[in-house]
mmCIF file of C-alpha atoms in Angstrom:
data_model
loop_
_atom_site.group_PDB
_atom_site.id
_atom_site.type_symbol
_atom_site.label_atom_id
_atom_site.label_comp_id
_atom_site.label_asym_id
_atom_site.label_seq_id
_atom_site.Cartn_x
_atom_site.Cartn_y
_atom_site.Cartn_z
ATOM 1 C CA UNK A 1 130.158 95.774 37.964
ATOM 2 C CA UNK A 2 129.379 92.093 37.403
ATOM 3 C CA UNK A 3 130.597 89.271 39.615
ATOM 4 C CA UNK A 4 132.791 86.950 37.556
ATOM 5 C CA UNK A 5 133.917 84.409 40.134
ATOM 6 C CA UNK A 6 132.807 83.349 43.607
ATOM 7 C CA UNK A 7 134.634 80.920 45.902
ATOM 8 C CA UNK A 8 132.987 79.658 49.086
ATOM 9 C CA UNK A 9 134.636 77.455 51.692
ATOM 10 C CA UNK A 10 132.721 76.121 54.664
ATOM 11 C CA UNK A 11 129.523 78.106 54.044
ATOM 12 C CA UNK A 12 126.307 76.275 54.929
ATOM 13 C CA UNK A 13 125.969 73.251 52.599
ATOM 14 C CA UNK A 14 129.007 74.268 50.504
ATOM 15 C CA UNK A 15 132.225 72.605 51.621
ATOM 16 C CA UNK A 16 134.170 74.090 48.703
ATOM 17 C CA UNK A 17 132.708 75.921 45.709
ATOM 18 C CA UNK A 18 134.579 77.662 42.893
ATOM 19 C CA UNK A 19 132.067 79.032 40.385
ATOM 20 C CA UNK A 20 132.369 81.257 37.329
ATOM 21 C CA UNK A 21 129.277 83.400 36.838
ATOM 22 C CA UNK A 22 127.861 84.734 33.574
ATOM 23 C CA UNK A 23 125.525 87.643 32.884
ATOM 24 C CA UNK A 24 122.617 85.134 32.980
ATOM 25 C CA UNK A 25 122.541 82.284 35.504
ATOM 26 C CA UNK A 26 119.498 80.011 35.915
ATOM 27 C CA UNK A 27 119.783 77.640 38.873
ATOM 28 C CA UNK A 28 117.966 74.303 38.905
ATOM 29 C CA UNK A 29 118.061 71.550 41.492
ATOM 30 C CA UNK A 30 115.933 69.552 43.923
ATOM 31 C CA UNK A 31 114.820 70.798 47.306
ATOM 32 C CA UNK A 32 117.767 70.782 49.680
ATOM 33 C CA UNK A 33 120.388 70.991 46.931
ATOM 34 C CA UNK A 34 121.642 74.390 48.073
ATOM 35 C CA UNK A 35 119.862 76.964 45.904
ATOM 36 C CA UNK A 36 118.633 78.947 48.901
ATOM 37 C CA UNK A 37 122.018 78.637 50.606
ATOM 38 C CA UNK A 38 123.780 80.007 47.536
ATOM 39 C CA UNK A 39 121.410 82.962 47.323
ATOM 40 C CA UNK A 40 121.762 83.602 51.059
ATOM 41 C CA UNK A 41 125.467 84.420 50.776
ATOM 42 C CA UNK A 42 124.562 87.329 48.497
ATOM 43 C CA UNK A 43 122.022 88.574 51.029
ATOM 44 C CA UNK A 44 124.518 88.247 53.879
ATOM 45 C CA UNK A 45 127.226 90.154 51.988
ATOM 46 C CA UNK A 46 124.729 92.831 51.026
ATOM 47 C CA UNK A 47 123.707 93.213 54.673
ATOM 48 C CA UNK A 48 127.373 93.188 55.685
ATOM 49 C CA UNK A 49 128.260 96.324 53.732
ATOM 50 C CA UNK A 50 125.461 98.347 55.318
ATOM 51 C CA UNK A 51 126.581 97.466 58.844
ATOM 52 C CA UNK A 52 124.144 94.633 59.558
ATOM 53 C CA UNK A 53 126.509 91.640 59.578
ATOM 54 C CA UNK A 54 126.113 90.726 63.257
ATOM 55 C CA UNK A 55 122.347 91.221 63.165
ATOM 56 C CA UNK A 56 122.035 89.086 60.017
ATOM 57 C CA UNK A 57 124.048 86.228 61.506
ATOM 58 C CA UNK A 58 121.941 86.354 64.666
ATOM 59 C CA UNK A 59 118.691 86.357 62.664
ATOM 60 C CA UNK A 60 119.985 83.413 60.647
ATOM 61 C CA UNK A 61 120.416 81.284 63.773
ATOM 62 C CA UNK A 62 123.965 82.113 64.824
ATOM 63 C CA UNK A 63 127.389 81.017 63.623
ATOM 64 C CA UNK A 64 126.674 77.291 63.748
ATOM 65 C CA UNK A 65 123.975 77.515 61.076
ATOM 66 C CA UNK A 66 126.372 79.234 58.649
ATOM 67 C CA UNK A 67 129.293 76.832 59.132
ATOM 68 C CA UNK A 68 129.349 73.678 57.013
ATOM 69 C CA UNK A 69 127.994 70.962 59.368
ATOM 70 C CA UNK A 70 128.520 73.257 62.350
ATOM 71 C CA UNK A 71 131.487 74.321 64.452
ATOM 72 C CA UNK A 72 132.695 70.787 65.194
ATOM 73 C CA UNK A 73 133.338 70.141 61.499
ATOM 74 C CA UNK A 74 134.149 73.613 60.148
ATOM 75 C CA UNK A 75 136.298 76.205 61.916
ATOM 76 C CA UNK A 76 135.928 79.111 59.485
ATOM 77 C CA UNK A 77 134.130 80.399 56.406
ATOM 78 C CA UNK A 78 136.043 81.934 53.516
ATOM 79 C CA UNK A 79 134.493 84.069 50.777
ATOM 80 C CA UNK A 80 136.308 85.225 47.653
ATOM 81 C CA UNK A 81 134.772 87.449 44.979
ATOM 82 C CA UNK A 82 136.238 88.748 41.738
ATOM 83 C CA UNK A 83 134.785 91.619 39.698
ATOM 84 C CA UNK A 84 137.061 91.989 36.689
ATOM 85 C CA UNK A 85 140.246 93.625 37.963
ATOM 86 C CA UNK A 86 138.867 94.033 41.495
ATOM 87 C CA UNK A 87 138.331 91.452 44.202
ATOM 88 C CA UNK A 88 137.284 90.880 47.799
ATOM 89 C CA UNK A 89 138.332 88.192 50.268
ATOM 90 C CA UNK A 90 137.274 87.618 53.864
ATOM 91 C CA UNK A 91 137.376 84.875 56.486
ATOM 92 C CA UNK A 92 134.741 84.585 59.208
ATOM 93 C CA UNK A 93 135.428 82.697 62.438
ATOM 94 C CA UNK A 94 132.866 81.819 65.134
ATOM 95 C CA UNK A 95 132.892 83.648 68.461
ATOM 96 C CA UNK A 96 132.163 82.277 71.917
ATOM 97 C CA UNK A 97 128.787 84.032 71.917
ATOM 98 C CA UNK A 98 127.637 82.299 68.730
ATOM 99 C CA UNK A 99 128.355 85.009 66.206
ATOM 100 C CA UNK A 100 131.087 85.498 63.586
ATOM 101 C CA UNK A 101 134.040 87.869 63.408
ATOM 102 C CA UNK A 102 136.475 88.773 60.627
ATOM 103 C CA UNK A 103 139.818 87.034 61.023
ATOM 104 C CA UNK A 104 140.775 88.528 57.647
ATOM 105 C CA UNK A 105 139.312 91.096 55.276
ATOM 106 C CA UNK A 106 141.088 92.211 52.098
ATOM 107 C CA UNK A 107 140.429 93.949 48.812
ATOM 108 C CA UNK A 108 142.389 92.903 45.738
ATOM 109 C CA UNK A 109 143.387 94.443 42.426
ATOM 110 C CA UNK A 110 144.958 92.917 39.333
ATOM 111 C CA UNK A 111 146.727 95.410 37.084
ATOM 112 C CA UNK A 112 149.381 95.395 34.380
ATOM 113 C CA UNK A 113 152.147 94.817 36.927
ATOM 114 C CA UNK A 114 150.248 92.642 39.397
ATOM 115 C CA UNK A 115 148.316 90.277 37.131
ATOM 116 C CA UNK A 116 149.839 87.097 38.549
ATOM 117 C CA UNK A 117 149.761 87.833 42.268
ATOM 118 C CA UNK A 118 147.407 90.797 42.543
ATOM 119 C CA UNK A 119 147.671 93.770 44.864
ATOM 120 C CA UNK A 120 146.145 93.102 48.287
ATOM 121 C CA UNK A 121 144.861 95.865 50.536
ATOM 122 C CA UNK A 122 144.366 94.642 54.098
ATOM 123 C CA UNK A 123 141.273 95.979 55.820
ATOM 124 C CA UNK A 124 142.104 94.545 59.221
ATOM 125 C CA UNK A 125 141.300 91.541 61.389
ATOM 126 C CA UNK A 126 139.448 90.814 64.607
ATOM 127 C CA UNK A 127 136.502 93.107 63.846
ATOM 128 C CA UNK A 128 132.825 92.159 64.021
ATOM 129 C CA UNK A 129 131.470 94.438 61.296
ATOM 130 C CA UNK A 130 133.039 94.898 57.876
ATOM 131 C CA UNK A 131 135.683 97.598 57.464
ATOM 132 C CA UNK A 132 134.849 97.853 53.761
ATOM 133 C CA UNK A 133 132.473 100.853 54.088
ATOM 134 C CA UNK A 134 135.144 102.942 55.833
ATOM 135 C CA UNK A 135 137.862 101.870 53.395
ATOM 136 C CA UNK A 136 135.607 102.660 50.420
ATOM 137 C CA UNK A 137 135.749 106.351 51.266
ATOM 138 C CA UNK A 138 139.555 106.385 51.281
ATOM 139 C CA UNK A 139 140.692 104.102 48.457
ATOM 140 C CA UNK A 140 139.595 103.275 44.922
ATOM 141 C CA UNK A 141 139.544 99.457 45.007
ATOM 142 C CA UNK A 142 137.413 99.168 48.179
ATOM 143 C CA UNK A 143 135.139 101.765 46.615
ATOM 144 C CA UNK A 144 134.602 99.613 43.520
ATOM 145 C CA UNK A 145 133.882 96.529 45.628
ATOM 146 C CA UNK A 146 131.583 98.437 47.962
ATOM 147 C CA UNK A 147 129.547 99.842 45.080
ATOM 148 C CA UNK A 148 129.065 96.349 43.655
ATOM 149 C CA UNK A 149 128.007 94.685 46.907
ATOM 150 C CA UNK A 150 125.698 97.446 48.072
ATOM 151 C CA UNK A 151 123.690 97.334 44.836
ATOM 152 C CA UNK A 152 122.964 93.582 44.884
ATOM 153 C CA UNK A 153 119.216 93.032 45.181
ATOM 154 C CA UNK A 154 117.383 89.842 46.131
ATOM 155 C CA UNK A 155 113.718 89.590 45.100
ATOM 156 C CA UNK A 156 110.904 87.222 45.988
ATOM 157 C CA UNK A 157 107.360 88.161 45.040
ATOM 158 C CA UNK A 158 105.726 85.222 46.795
ATOM 159 C CA UNK A 159 103.452 87.152 49.158
ATOM 160 C CA UNK A 160 100.306 88.324 47.387
ATOM 161 C CA UNK A 161 98.005 87.900 50.386
ATOM 162 C CA UNK A 162 95.637 90.652 51.512
ATOM 163 C CA UNK A 163 98.320 91.937 53.880
ATOM 164 C CA UNK A 164 101.136 91.859 51.286
ATOM 165 C CA UNK A 165 103.357 94.927 51.301
ATOM 166 C CA UNK A 166 102.771 95.537 47.578
ATOM 167 C CA UNK A 167 99.055 96.087 48.280
ATOM 168 C CA UNK A 168 99.571 98.665 51.010
ATOM 169 C CA UNK A 169 100.086 102.413 50.806
ATOM 170 C CA UNK A 170 103.714 103.398 50.166
ATOM 171 C CA UNK A 171 105.865 106.491 50.648
ATOM 172 C CA UNK A 172 105.777 108.297 47.308
ATOM 173 C CA UNK A 173 109.451 109.292 47.634
ATOM 174 C CA UNK A 174 110.623 105.720 48.288
ATOM 175 C CA UNK A 175 111.331 105.246 44.590
ATOM 176 C CA UNK A 176 115.081 104.914 44.075
ATOM 177 C CA UNK A 177 114.884 101.147 43.501
ATOM 178 C CA UNK A 178 112.266 98.408 43.761
ATOM 179 C CA UNK A 179 112.301 96.832 47.210
ATOM 180 C CA UNK A 180 112.595 93.103 47.857
ATOM 181 C CA UNK A 181 108.852 92.404 48.109
ATOM 182 C CA UNK A 182 107.834 95.289 45.780
ATOM 183 C CA UNK A 183 106.355 97.265 48.679
ATOM 184 C CA UNK A 184 107.103 100.481 46.751
ATOM 185 C CA UNK A 185 105.938 99.302 43.314
ATOM 186 C CA UNK A 186 103.492 102.207 42.930
ATOM 187 C CA UNK A 187 106.179 104.733 43.929
ATOM 188 C CA UNK A 188 108.681 103.369 41.395
ATOM 189 C CA UNK A 189 106.097 103.283 38.602
ATOM 190 C CA UNK A 190 105.033 106.846 39.422
ATOM 191 C CA UNK A 191 108.644 108.062 39.184
ATOM 192 C CA UNK A 192 109.126 106.267 35.870
ATOM 193 C CA UNK A 193 105.909 107.664 34.412
ATOM 194 C CA UNK A 194 106.904 111.196 35.363
ATOM 195 C CA UNK A 195 110.596 111.029 34.450
ATOM 196 C CA UNK A 196 111.306 108.026 32.199
ATOM 197 C CA UNK A 197 108.186 107.712 30.089
ATOM 198 C CA UNK A 198 109.635 105.299 27.520
ATOM 199 C CA UNK A 199 110.554 102.794 30.232
ATOM 200 C CA UNK A 200 107.170 103.173 31.885
ATOM 201 C CA UNK A 201 105.382 102.514 28.598
ATOM 202 C CA UNK A 202 107.539 99.443 27.941
ATOM 203 C CA UNK A 203 106.506 98.050 31.332
ATOM 204 C CA UNK A 204 102.838 98.832 30.708
ATOM 205 C CA UNK A 205 102.852 97.308 27.217
ATOM 206 C CA UNK A 206 104.605 94.149 28.430
ATOM 207 C CA UNK A 207 101.984 93.682 31.141
ATOM 208 C CA UNK A 208 99.280 94.006 28.470
ATOM 209 C CA UNK A 209 100.815 91.026 26.648
ATOM 210 C CA UNK A 210 100.176 88.862 29.707
ATOM 211 C CA UNK A 211 96.941 90.530 30.852
ATOM 212 C CA UNK A 212 95.043 91.820 27.767
ATOM 213 C CA UNK A 213 92.301 93.281 30.002
ATOM 214 C CA UNK A 214 94.808 95.667 31.603
ATOM 215 C CA UNK A 215 94.846 99.220 30.234
ATOM 216 C CA UNK A 216 97.085 101.312 32.474
ATOM 217 C CA UNK A 217 98.051 102.182 36.017
ATOM 218 C CA UNK A 218 96.338 105.022 37.869
ATOM 219 C CA UNK A 219 99.213 106.584 39.761
ATOM 220 C CA UNK A 220 98.443 109.601 41.890
ATOM 221 C CA UNK A 221 99.354 110.886 45.332
ATOM 222 C CA UNK A 222 96.829 110.065 48.031
ATOM 223 C CA UNK A 223 94.447 113.078 48.148
ATOM 224 C CA UNK A 224 94.423 112.959 51.963
ATOM 225 C CA UNK A 225 98.224 112.682 52.238
ATOM 226 C CA UNK A 226 100.281 113.612 49.189
ATOM 227 C CA UNK A 227 103.389 111.878 50.542
ATOM 228 C CA UNK A 228 101.651 108.507 50.073
ATOM 229 C CA UNK A 229 100.625 106.478 47.028
ATOM 230 C CA UNK A 230 99.027 103.090 46.370
ATOM 231 C CA UNK A 231 98.783 100.813 43.355
ATOM 232 C CA UNK A 232 95.662 101.434 41.279
ATOM 233 C CA UNK A 233 94.829 100.434 37.714
ATOM 234 C CA UNK A 234 92.026 100.361 35.185
ATOM 235 C CA UNK A 235 90.677 97.888 32.641
ATOM 236 C CA UNK A 236 90.387 98.505 28.929
ATOM 237 C CA UNK A 237 87.152 100.295 28.124
ATOM 238 C CA UNK A 238 86.576 101.410 31.714
ATOM 239 C CA UNK A 239 87.566 104.360 33.866
ATOM 240 C CA UNK A 240 86.713 102.572 37.115
ATOM 241 C CA UNK A 241 89.762 102.517 39.447
ATOM 242 C CA UNK A 242 90.713 99.028 40.609
ATOM 243 C CA UNK A 243 93.253 98.337 43.331
ATOM 244 C CA UNK A 244 95.944 95.686 43.720
ATOM 245 C CA UNK A 245 93.440 93.566 45.666
ATOM 246 C CA UNK A 246 91.508 93.042 42.421
ATOM 247 C CA UNK A 247 94.463 91.483 40.578
ATOM 248 C CA UNK A 248 95.138 87.758 40.371
ATOM 249 C CA UNK A 249 98.278 86.614 42.160
ATOM 250 C CA UNK A 250 100.020 85.802 38.884
ATOM 251 C CA UNK A 251 99.202 89.164 37.275
ATOM 252 C CA UNK A 252 100.414 91.097 40.309
ATOM 253 C CA UNK A 253 103.656 89.108 40.412
ATOM 254 C CA UNK A 254 104.207 89.711 36.704
ATOM 255 C CA UNK A 255 103.735 93.455 37.219
ATOM 256 C CA UNK A 256 106.509 93.325 39.813
ATOM 257 C CA UNK A 257 108.778 91.297 37.517
ATOM 258 C CA UNK A 258 108.217 93.537 34.489
ATOM 259 C CA UNK A 259 109.016 96.645 36.534
ATOM 260 C CA UNK A 260 112.133 95.052 37.991
ATOM 261 C CA UNK A 261 113.517 93.795 34.686
ATOM 262 C CA UNK A 262 112.614 96.793 32.506
ATOM 263 C CA UNK A 263 113.643 99.634 34.837
ATOM 264 C CA UNK A 264 116.214 102.057 33.355
ATOM 265 C CA UNK A 265 118.894 101.686 36.046
ATOM 266 C CA UNK A 266 118.952 98.101 37.330
ATOM 267 C CA UNK A 267 121.102 96.940 40.277
ATOM 268 C CA UNK A 268 124.523 95.467 39.481
ATOM 269 C CA UNK A 269 123.187 91.978 40.262
ATOM 270 C CA UNK A 270 119.550 90.880 40.464
ATOM 271 C CA UNK A 271 118.673 87.638 42.262
ATOM 272 C CA UNK A 272 115.125 86.294 41.882
ATOM 273 C CA UNK A 273 113.725 83.318 43.765
ATOM 274 C CA UNK A 274 111.218 81.272 41.716
ATOM 275 C CA UNK A 275 109.932 84.066 39.439
ATOM 276 C CA UNK A 276 107.590 81.626 37.668
ATOM 277 C CA UNK A 277 105.318 81.257 40.697
ATOM 278 C CA UNK A 278 101.661 81.554 39.673
ATOM 279 C CA UNK A 279 102.369 82.507 36.053
ATOM 280 C CA UNK A 280 100.506 81.170 33.014
ATOM 281 C CA UNK A 281 102.735 79.260 30.521
ATOM 282 C CA UNK A 282 102.439 82.135 28.020
ATOM 283 C CA UNK A 283 103.626 84.552 30.693
ATOM 284 C CA UNK A 284 106.594 82.286 31.455
ATOM 285 C CA UNK A 285 107.749 82.578 27.838
ATOM 286 C CA UNK A 286 107.582 86.379 28.060
ATOM 287 C CA UNK A 287 109.352 86.280 31.426
ATOM 288 C CA UNK A 288 112.235 84.326 29.890
ATOM 289 C CA UNK A 289 112.612 87.021 27.237
ATOM 290 C CA UNK A 290 112.697 89.701 29.931
ATOM 291 C CA UNK A 291 115.377 87.820 31.869
ATOM 292 C CA UNK A 292 117.521 87.434 28.754
ATOM 293 C CA UNK A 293 117.141 91.102 27.832
ATOM 294 C CA UNK A 294 117.906 92.251 31.380
ATOM 295 C CA UNK A 295 121.105 90.170 31.407
ATOM 296 C CA UNK A 296 122.516 92.389 28.643
ATOM 297 C CA UNK A 297 122.347 95.338 31.072
ATOM 298 C CA UNK A 298 122.954 93.703 34.439
ATOM 299 C CA UNK A 299 123.764 90.330 35.997
ATOM 300 C CA UNK A 300 120.797 88.039 36.603
ATOM 301 C CA UNK A 301 120.730 85.019 38.928
ATOM 302 C CA UNK A 302 117.472 83.062 39.038
ATOM 303 C CA UNK A 303 116.390 80.047 41.070
ATOM 304 C CA UNK A 304 113.592 78.025 39.474
ATOM 305 C CA UNK A 305 111.610 74.796 39.673
ATOM 306 C CA UNK A 306 109.829 75.407 36.351
ATOM 307 C CA UNK A 307 110.368 73.018 33.432
ATOM 308 C CA UNK A 308 108.679 75.434 30.952
ATOM 309 C CA UNK A 309 110.969 78.266 32.066
ATOM 310 C CA UNK A 310 114.125 76.162 31.761
ATOM 311 C CA UNK A 311 113.001 75.168 28.245
ATOM 312 C CA UNK A 312 113.492 78.793 27.165
ATOM 313 C CA UNK A 313 117.240 78.932 27.859
ATOM 314 C CA UNK A 314 120.510 77.719 26.378
ATOM 315 C CA UNK A 315 122.749 75.133 28.102
ATOM 316 C CA UNK A 316 125.363 77.729 29.041
ATOM 317 C CA UNK A 317 122.698 79.662 31.003
ATOM 318 C CA UNK A 318 121.944 76.737 33.333
ATOM 319 C CA UNK A 319 123.565 76.010 36.697
ATOM 320 C CA UNK A 320 122.769 72.505 37.988
ATOM 321 C CA UNK A 321 122.797 72.039 41.758
ATOM 322 C CA UNK A 322 123.072 68.635 43.408
ATOM 323 C CA UNK A 323 123.808 67.316 46.887
ATOM 324 C CA UNK A 324 126.733 64.883 46.668
ATOM 325 C CA UNK A 325 128.001 63.110 49.797
ATOM 326 C CA UNK A 326 126.444 65.753 52.006
ATOM 327 C CA UNK A 327 127.730 68.811 50.181
ATOM 328 C CA UNK A 328 126.192 71.089 47.570
ATOM 329 C CA UNK A 329 127.771 71.207 44.132
ATOM 330 C CA UNK A 330 127.124 73.555 41.202
ATOM 331 C CA UNK A 331 128.105 72.967 37.597
ATOM 332 C CA UNK A 332 127.302 74.888 34.447
ATOM 333 C CA UNK A 333 125.927 72.939 31.507
ATOM 334 C CA UNK A 334 127.967 72.850 28.317
ATOM 335 C CA UNK A 335 126.587 73.192 24.796
ATOM 336 C CA UNK A 336 128.625 70.249 23.509
ATOM 337 C CA UNK A 337 127.270 67.738 26.011
ATOM 338 C CA UNK A 338 123.699 68.733 25.139
ATOM 339 C CA UNK A 339 123.859 69.181 21.359
ATOM 340 C CA UNK A 340 122.685 65.665 20.459
ATOM 341 C CA UNK A 341 119.621 66.013 22.683
ATOM 342 C CA UNK A 342 118.479 69.551 21.915
ATOM 343 C CA UNK A 343 117.187 68.765 18.423
ATOM 344 C CA UNK A 344 114.377 66.774 20.003
ATOM 345 C CA UNK A 345 113.994 68.105 23.552
ATOM 346 C CA UNK A 346 114.074 71.349 25.475
ATOM 347 C CA UNK A 347 116.434 71.707 28.418
ATOM 348 C CA UNK A 348 113.518 71.604 30.837
ATOM 349 C CA UNK A 349 112.296 68.346 29.311
ATOM 350 C CA UNK A 350 115.776 66.831 29.685
ATOM 351 C CA UNK A 351 115.881 68.015 33.281
ATOM 352 C CA UNK A 352 112.503 66.417 33.945
ATOM 353 C CA UNK A 353 113.819 63.149 32.471
ATOM 354 C CA UNK A 354 116.769 63.391 34.896
ATOM 355 C CA UNK A 355 119.324 63.686 32.090
ATOM 356 C CA UNK A 356 120.871 66.895 33.436
ATOM 357 C CA UNK A 357 121.111 66.104 37.130
ATOM 358 C CA UNK A 358 119.484 68.477 39.575
ATOM 359 C CA UNK A 359 116.649 66.047 40.387
ATOM 360 C CA UNK A 360 115.816 64.220 43.636
#
């Protein structure tokens, strides 16, 4: 279930935001424009529906860091989400101990007889953790909303150091979905090879386009502990087993991206922070194709600083973030405003020339 509309009031650098989302959304903007803040609301809501709201607020620095310019300026945060005929609305208010509580939490439904006003199901007020999980087991609309929020996934494949999670041994049964830092990449690939061979081969063949030396993964349970697995691979013309440590940072990140975007059952919404990091320009072109293809099956939200990546998209795919008078703004580009420029320039080139906004 794709998110069609999000409204934020008083959240971090967003004083008021009313944004329509598409299947594909590519965010551009300078440092400090609000890209990370926008992505963080998805992470917070995802944590909220698994019972980690209070812990997430505390880890994020307490209520004051979530309120627009702090508690002296902003007294509450409001979030509104619409998924087709279903919606969710909540208001968070700071507590004396520096956390947030729910002064309102509702689910909404628009049907044939309620299209103008909507049907509102109250989930309570005064609570510190969301009541949505409990309501989801009793009523249809909260169930729809719950299923959408719980399947949002935020990914960042920045860490490719020697201690990176993707390079360590993983639980072979931790394979339901790819984790945020791809710590279970080998487990997911093993499941796909054994049960969804066509998808596995598509991932393998796409990686070969970026890394012609790559032949295939060697995916096998650890002989000393068959509940564990680690990422191994081999080169063309060789049967020598290499490990993730032998891969360049860019190749390893692309393996993670290809698996994420080509898996058979993607999350309802995928958020990726700077997927272009460390990639060769040719790989960036292939990545753009993967993002476009994935957006036909799921919703994709990407934050990028890459001019070559932005060059691969259409105006309607681009969200431009700016900081105006202390608050973050987001606007979607229109095809009409760009048509006279696009015969001669790519969108990334226009962005670099500061003709789109989203520059320091």
